[in-house]
mmCIF file of C-alpha atoms in Angstrom:
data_model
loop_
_atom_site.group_PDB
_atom_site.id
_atom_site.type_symbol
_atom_site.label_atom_id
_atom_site.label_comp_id
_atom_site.label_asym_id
_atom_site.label_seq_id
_atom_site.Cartn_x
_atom_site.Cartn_y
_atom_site.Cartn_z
ATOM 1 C CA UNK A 213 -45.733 29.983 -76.958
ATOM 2 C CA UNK A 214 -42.683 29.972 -75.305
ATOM 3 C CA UNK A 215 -40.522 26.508 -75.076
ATOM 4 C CA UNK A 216 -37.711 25.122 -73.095
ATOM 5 C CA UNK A 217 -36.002 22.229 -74.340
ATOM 6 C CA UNK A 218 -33.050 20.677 -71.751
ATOM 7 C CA UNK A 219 -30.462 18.086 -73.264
ATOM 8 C CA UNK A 220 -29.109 16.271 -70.053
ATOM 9 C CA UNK A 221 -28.111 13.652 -69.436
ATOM 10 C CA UNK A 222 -29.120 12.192 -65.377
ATOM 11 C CA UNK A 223 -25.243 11.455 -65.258
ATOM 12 C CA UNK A 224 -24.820 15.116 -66.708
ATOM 13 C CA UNK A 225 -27.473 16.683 -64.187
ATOM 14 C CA UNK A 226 -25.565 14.755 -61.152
ATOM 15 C CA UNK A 227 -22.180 16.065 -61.997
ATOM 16 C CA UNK A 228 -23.688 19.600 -62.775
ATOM 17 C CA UNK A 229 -25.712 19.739 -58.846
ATOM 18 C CA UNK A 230 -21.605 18.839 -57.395
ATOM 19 C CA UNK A 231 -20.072 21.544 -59.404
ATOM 20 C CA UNK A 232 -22.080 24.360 -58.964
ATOM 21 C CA UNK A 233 -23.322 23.272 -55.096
ATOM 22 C CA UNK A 234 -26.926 24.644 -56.139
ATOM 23 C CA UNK A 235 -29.883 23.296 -58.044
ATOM 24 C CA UNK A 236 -30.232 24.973 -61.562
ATOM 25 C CA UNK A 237 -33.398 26.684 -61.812
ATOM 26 C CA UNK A 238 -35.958 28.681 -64.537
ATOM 27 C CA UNK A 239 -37.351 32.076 -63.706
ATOM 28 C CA UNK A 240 -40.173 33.383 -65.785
ATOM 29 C CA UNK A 241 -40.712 37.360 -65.401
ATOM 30 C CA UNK A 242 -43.429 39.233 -67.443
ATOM 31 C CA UNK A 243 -45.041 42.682 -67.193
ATOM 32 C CA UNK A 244 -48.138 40.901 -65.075
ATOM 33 C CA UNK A 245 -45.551 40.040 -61.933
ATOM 34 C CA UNK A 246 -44.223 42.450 -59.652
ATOM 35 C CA UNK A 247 -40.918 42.417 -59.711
ATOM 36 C CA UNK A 248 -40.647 40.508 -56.437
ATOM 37 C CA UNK A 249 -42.891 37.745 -57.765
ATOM 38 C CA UNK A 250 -41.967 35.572 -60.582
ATOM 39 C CA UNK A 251 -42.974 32.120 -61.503
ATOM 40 C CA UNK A 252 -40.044 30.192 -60.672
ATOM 41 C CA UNK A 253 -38.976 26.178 -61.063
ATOM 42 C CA UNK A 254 -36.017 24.652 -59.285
ATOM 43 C CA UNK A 255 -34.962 21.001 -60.354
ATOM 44 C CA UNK A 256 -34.266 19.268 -56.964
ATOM 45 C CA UNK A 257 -34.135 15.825 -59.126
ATOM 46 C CA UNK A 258 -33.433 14.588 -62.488
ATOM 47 C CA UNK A 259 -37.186 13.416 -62.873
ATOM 48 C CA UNK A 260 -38.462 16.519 -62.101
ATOM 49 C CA UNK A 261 -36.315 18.126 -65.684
ATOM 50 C CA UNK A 262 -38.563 18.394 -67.655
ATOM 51 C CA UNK A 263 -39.332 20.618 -70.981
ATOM 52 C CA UNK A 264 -40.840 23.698 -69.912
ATOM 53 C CA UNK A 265 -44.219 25.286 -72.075
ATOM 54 C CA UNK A 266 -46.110 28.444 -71.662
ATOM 55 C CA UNK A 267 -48.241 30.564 -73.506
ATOM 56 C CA UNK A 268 -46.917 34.415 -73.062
ATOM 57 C CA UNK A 269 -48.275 37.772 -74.196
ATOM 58 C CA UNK A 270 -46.436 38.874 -77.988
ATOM 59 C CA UNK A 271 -46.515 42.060 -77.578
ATOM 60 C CA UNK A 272 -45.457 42.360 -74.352
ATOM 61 C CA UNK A 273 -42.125 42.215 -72.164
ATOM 62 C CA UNK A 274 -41.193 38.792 -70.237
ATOM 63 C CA UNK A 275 -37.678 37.720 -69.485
ATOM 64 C CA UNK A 276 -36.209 33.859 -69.351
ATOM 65 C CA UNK A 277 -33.790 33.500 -66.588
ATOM 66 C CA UNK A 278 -31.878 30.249 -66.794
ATOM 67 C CA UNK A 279 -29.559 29.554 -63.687
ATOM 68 C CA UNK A 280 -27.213 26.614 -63.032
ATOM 69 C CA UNK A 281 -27.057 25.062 -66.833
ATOM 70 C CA UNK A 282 -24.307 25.841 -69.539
ATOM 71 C CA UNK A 283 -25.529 27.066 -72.381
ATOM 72 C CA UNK A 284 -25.384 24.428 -74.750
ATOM 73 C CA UNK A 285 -27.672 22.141 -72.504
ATOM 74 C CA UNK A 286 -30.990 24.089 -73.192
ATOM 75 C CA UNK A 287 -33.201 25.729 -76.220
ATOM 76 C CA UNK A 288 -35.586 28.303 -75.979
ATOM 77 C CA UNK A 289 -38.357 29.268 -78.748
ATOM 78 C CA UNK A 290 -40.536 31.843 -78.927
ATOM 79 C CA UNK A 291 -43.528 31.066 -81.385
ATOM 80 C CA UNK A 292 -41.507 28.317 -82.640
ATOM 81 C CA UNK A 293 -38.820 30.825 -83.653
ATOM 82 C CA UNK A 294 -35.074 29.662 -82.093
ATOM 83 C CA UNK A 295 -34.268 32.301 -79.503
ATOM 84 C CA UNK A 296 -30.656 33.288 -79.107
ATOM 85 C CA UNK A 297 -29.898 33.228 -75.095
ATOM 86 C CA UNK A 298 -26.787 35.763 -75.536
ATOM 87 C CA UNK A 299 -23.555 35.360 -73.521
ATOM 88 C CA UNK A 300 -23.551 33.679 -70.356
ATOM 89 C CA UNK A 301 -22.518 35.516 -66.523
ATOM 90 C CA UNK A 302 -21.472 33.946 -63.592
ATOM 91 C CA UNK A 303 -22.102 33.946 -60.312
ATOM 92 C CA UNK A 304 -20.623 32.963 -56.738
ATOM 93 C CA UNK A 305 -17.984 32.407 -59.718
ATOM 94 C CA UNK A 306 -19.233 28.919 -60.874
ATOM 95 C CA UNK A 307 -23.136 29.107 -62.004
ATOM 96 C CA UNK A 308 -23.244 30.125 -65.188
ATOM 97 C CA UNK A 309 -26.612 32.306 -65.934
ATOM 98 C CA UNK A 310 -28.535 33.827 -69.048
ATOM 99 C CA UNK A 311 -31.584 35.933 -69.155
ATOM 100 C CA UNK A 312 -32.922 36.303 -72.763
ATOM 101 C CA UNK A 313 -36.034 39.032 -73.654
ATOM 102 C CA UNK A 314 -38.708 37.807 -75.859
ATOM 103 C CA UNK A 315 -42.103 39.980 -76.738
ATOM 104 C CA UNK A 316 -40.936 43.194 -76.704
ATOM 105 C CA UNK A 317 -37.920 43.008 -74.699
ATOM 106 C CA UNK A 318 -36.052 41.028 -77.621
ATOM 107 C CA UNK A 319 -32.806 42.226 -78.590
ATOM 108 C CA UNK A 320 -33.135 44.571 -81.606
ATOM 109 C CA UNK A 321 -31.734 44.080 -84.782
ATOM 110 C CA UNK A 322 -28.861 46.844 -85.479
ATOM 111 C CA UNK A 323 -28.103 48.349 -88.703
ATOM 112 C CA UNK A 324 -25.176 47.847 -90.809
ATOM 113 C CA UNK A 325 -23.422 50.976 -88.707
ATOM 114 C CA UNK A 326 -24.794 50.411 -85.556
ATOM 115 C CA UNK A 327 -23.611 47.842 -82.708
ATOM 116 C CA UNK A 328 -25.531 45.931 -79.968
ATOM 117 C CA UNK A 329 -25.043 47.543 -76.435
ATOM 118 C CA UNK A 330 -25.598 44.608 -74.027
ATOM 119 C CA UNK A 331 -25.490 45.057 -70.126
ATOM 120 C CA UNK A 332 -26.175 42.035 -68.109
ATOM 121 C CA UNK A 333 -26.524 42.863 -64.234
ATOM 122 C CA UNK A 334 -26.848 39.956 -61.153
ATOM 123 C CA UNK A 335 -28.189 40.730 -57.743
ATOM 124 C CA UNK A 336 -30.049 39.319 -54.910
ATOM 125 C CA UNK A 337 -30.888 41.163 -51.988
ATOM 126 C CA UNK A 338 -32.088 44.339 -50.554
ATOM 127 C CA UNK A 339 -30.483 46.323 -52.814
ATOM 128 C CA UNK A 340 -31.131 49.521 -54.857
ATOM 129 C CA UNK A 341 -29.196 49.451 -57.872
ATOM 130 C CA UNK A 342 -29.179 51.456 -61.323
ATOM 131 C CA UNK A 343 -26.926 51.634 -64.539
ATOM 132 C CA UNK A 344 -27.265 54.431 -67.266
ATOM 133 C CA UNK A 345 -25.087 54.590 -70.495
ATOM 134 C CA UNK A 346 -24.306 58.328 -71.887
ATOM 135 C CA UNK A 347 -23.358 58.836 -75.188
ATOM 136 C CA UNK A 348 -20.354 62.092 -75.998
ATOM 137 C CA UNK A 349 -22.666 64.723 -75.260
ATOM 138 C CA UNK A 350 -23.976 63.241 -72.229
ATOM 139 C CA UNK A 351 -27.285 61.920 -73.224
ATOM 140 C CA UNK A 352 -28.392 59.019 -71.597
ATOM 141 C CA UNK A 353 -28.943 55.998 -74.518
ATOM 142 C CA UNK A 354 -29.865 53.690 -72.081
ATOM 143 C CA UNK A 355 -31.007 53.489 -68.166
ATOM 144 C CA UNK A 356 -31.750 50.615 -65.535
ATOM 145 C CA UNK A 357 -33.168 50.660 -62.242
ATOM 146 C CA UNK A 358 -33.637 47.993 -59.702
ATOM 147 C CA UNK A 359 -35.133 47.762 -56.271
ATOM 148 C CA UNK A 360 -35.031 44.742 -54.898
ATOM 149 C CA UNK A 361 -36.709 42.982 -51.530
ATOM 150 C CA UNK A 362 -35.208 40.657 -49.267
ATOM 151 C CA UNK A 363 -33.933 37.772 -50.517
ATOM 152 C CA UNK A 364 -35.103 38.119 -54.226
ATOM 153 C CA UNK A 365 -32.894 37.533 -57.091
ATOM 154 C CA UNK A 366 -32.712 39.372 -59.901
ATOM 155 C CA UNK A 367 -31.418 38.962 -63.245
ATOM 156 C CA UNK A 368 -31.492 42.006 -65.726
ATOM 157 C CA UNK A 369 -30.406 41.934 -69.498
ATOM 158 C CA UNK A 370 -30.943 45.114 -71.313
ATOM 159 C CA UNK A 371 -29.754 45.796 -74.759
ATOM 160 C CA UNK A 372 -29.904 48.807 -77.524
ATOM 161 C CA UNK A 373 -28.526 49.499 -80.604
ATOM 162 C CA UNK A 374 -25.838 52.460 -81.138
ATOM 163 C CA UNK A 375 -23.648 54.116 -83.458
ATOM 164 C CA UNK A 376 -20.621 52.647 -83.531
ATOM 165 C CA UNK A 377 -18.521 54.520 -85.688
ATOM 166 C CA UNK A 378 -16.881 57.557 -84.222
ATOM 167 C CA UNK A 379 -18.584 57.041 -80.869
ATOM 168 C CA UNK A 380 -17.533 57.165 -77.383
ATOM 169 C CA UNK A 381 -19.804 55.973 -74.553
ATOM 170 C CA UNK A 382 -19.868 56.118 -70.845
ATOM 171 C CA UNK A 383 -21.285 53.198 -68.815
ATOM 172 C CA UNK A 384 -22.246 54.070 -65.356
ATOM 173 C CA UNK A 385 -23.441 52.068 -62.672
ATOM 174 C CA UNK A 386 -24.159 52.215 -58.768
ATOM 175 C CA UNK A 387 -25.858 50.992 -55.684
ATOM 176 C CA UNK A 388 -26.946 51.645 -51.641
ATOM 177 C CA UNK A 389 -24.631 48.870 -50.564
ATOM 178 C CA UNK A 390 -20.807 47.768 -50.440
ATOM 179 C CA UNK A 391 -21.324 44.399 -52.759
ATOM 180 C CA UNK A 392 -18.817 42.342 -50.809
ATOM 181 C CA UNK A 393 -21.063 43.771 -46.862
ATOM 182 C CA UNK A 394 -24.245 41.641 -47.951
ATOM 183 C CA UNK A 395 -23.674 37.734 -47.514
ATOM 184 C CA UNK A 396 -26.857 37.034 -45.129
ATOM 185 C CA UNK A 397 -26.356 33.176 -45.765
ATOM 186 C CA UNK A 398 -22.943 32.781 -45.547
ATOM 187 C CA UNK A 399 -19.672 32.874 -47.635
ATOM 188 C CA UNK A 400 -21.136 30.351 -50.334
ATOM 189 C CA UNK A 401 -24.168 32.030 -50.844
ATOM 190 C CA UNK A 402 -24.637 33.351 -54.338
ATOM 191 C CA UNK A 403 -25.101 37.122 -53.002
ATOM 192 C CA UNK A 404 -22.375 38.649 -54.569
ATOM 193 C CA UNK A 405 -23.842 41.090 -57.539
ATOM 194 C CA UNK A 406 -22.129 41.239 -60.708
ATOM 195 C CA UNK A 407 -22.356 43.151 -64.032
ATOM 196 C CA UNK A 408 -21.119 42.090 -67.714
ATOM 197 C CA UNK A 409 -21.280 45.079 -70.457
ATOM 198 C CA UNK A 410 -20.951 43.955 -74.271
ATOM 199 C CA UNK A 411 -20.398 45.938 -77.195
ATOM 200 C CA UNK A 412 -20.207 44.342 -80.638
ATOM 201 C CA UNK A 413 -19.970 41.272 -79.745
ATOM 202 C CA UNK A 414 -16.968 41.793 -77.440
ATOM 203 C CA UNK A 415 -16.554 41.938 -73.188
ATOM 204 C CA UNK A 416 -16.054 45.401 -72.547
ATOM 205 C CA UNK A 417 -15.434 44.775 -68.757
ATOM 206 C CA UNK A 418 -16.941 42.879 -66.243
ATOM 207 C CA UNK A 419 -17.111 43.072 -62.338
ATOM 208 C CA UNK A 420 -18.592 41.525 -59.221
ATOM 209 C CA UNK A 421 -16.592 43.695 -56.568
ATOM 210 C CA UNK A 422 -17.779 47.389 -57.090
ATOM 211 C CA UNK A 423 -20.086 49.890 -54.885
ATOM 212 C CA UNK A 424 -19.706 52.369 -58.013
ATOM 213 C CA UNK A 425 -17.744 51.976 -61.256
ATOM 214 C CA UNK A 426 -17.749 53.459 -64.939
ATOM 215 C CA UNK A 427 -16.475 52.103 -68.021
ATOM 216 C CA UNK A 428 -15.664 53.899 -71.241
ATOM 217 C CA UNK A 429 -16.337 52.273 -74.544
ATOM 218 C CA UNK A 430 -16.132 53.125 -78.648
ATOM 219 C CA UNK A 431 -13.310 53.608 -80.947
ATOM 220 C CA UNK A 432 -13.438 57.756 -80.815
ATOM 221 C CA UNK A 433 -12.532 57.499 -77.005
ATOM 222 C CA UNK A 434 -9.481 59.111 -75.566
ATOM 223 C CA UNK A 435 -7.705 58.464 -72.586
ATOM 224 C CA UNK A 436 -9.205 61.207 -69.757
ATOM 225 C CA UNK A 437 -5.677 61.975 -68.392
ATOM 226 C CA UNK A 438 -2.282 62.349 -69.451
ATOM 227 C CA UNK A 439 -1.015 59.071 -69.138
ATOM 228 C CA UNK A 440 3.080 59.390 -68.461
ATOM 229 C CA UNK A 441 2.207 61.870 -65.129
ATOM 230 C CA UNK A 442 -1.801 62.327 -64.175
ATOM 231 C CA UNK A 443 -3.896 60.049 -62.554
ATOM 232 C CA UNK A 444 -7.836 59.960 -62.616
ATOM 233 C CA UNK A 445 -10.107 61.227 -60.040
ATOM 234 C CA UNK A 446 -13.615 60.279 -59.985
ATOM 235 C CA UNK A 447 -16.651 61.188 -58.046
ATOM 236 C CA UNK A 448 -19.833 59.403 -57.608
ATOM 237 C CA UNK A 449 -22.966 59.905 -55.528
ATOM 238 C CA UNK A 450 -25.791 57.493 -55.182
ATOM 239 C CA UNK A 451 -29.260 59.626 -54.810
ATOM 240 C CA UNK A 452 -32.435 57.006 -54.520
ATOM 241 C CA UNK A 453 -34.896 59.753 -54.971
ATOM 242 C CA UNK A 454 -33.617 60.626 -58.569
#
């Protein structure tokens, strides 16, 4: 049984709906949905807030989005178990978002000399879009890829657990479309993508202007270039049949 609980206050819900210019919405995603369909609730009105209830498979995959509220205004359980929603992302730089796993898609627990890998992404769109993270020796430890339809959001959290001692990792991520081309509704319309990657705990880098962009993580990494006279280079290619 999944459960979520909102503490609001109508005052609280009014001020939120000026702030963010939206209305804050739920998005329910399992493995029976397409991933253009979802079963999704927007709160127009304070009356219509209202705790949220259904019965999911275990031992399956579903993902909780949660648009529009700060974190510390909603609970979600999972078989009565407290589920913890992560780290919050923003987008259109003002609507804070979360999208927790539960089934299983929950975040794994890491040993004592391992570290979670978290990497958020935020689209909505036509859009192809796809994120891999290689370890030293180039193997890929984890990998992403989303197509999306018109005028779909998306909200993707995927997380692993990997050494962290001596490691260096290579985040990589890229898409069919300049992010800042694709505003169909406007300037104010939330179609900006954006990406968050965390690593122990901590922000490793975050983005929402980017066609292609790589980030290097773990304490063994060294800088690619000399840094007093060399500057770096990089190449990328999107293929969408690979």
């Amino acid at each position: 049984l999944l459960q979520v609980k909102y503490n609001i206050t109508e005052d609280e819900y009014s001020s939120l709906v000026r702030s963010i210019g939206d209305y804050p919405f739920l998005t329910v995603q399992d493995n029976t949905l397409p991933v253009w369909e979802d079963n999704t609730i927007r709160y127009y009105w304070f009356p219509g807030l209202t705790d949220y209830e259904a019965c999911l498979p275990r031992d399956e995959c579903s993902r909780i989005t949660v648009g529009g509220f700060p974190a510390d205004m909603y609970e979600l359980s999972f078989d009565g178990k407290a589920v913890d929603i992560g780290d919050e992302i923003l987008f259109n730089e003002n609507v804070p978002v979360t999208a927790t796993g539960v089934g299983s898609c929950a975040a794994p627990i890491c040993k004592d000399t391992e570290a979670l890998l978290e990497a958020q992404f935020w689209a909505f769109g036509s859009r192809d879009e796809t994120f891999l993270v290689e370890d030293n020796d180039g193997n890929i430890v984890l990998h992403s890829n989303t197509l999306l339809l018109d005028n779909i959001h998306y909200f993707n959290k995927t997380s692993v657990c990997l050494p962290k001692d001596n490691a260096c990792y290579t985040f990589l991520i890229g898409g069919n479309m300049q992010s800042d081309m694709y505003k169909p509704w406007g300037e104010n319309f939330p179609a900006q993508p954006s990406y968050s990657l965390f690593f122990d705990g901590k922000l490793m880098h975050r983005s929402d202007s980017w066609l292609f962009d790589s980030v290097q993580f773990g304490d063994s990494c060294k800088p690619l270039c000399n840094q007093e006279d060399e500057s770096l280079v990089e190449f990328f290619m999107f293929d969408a049949d690979q």
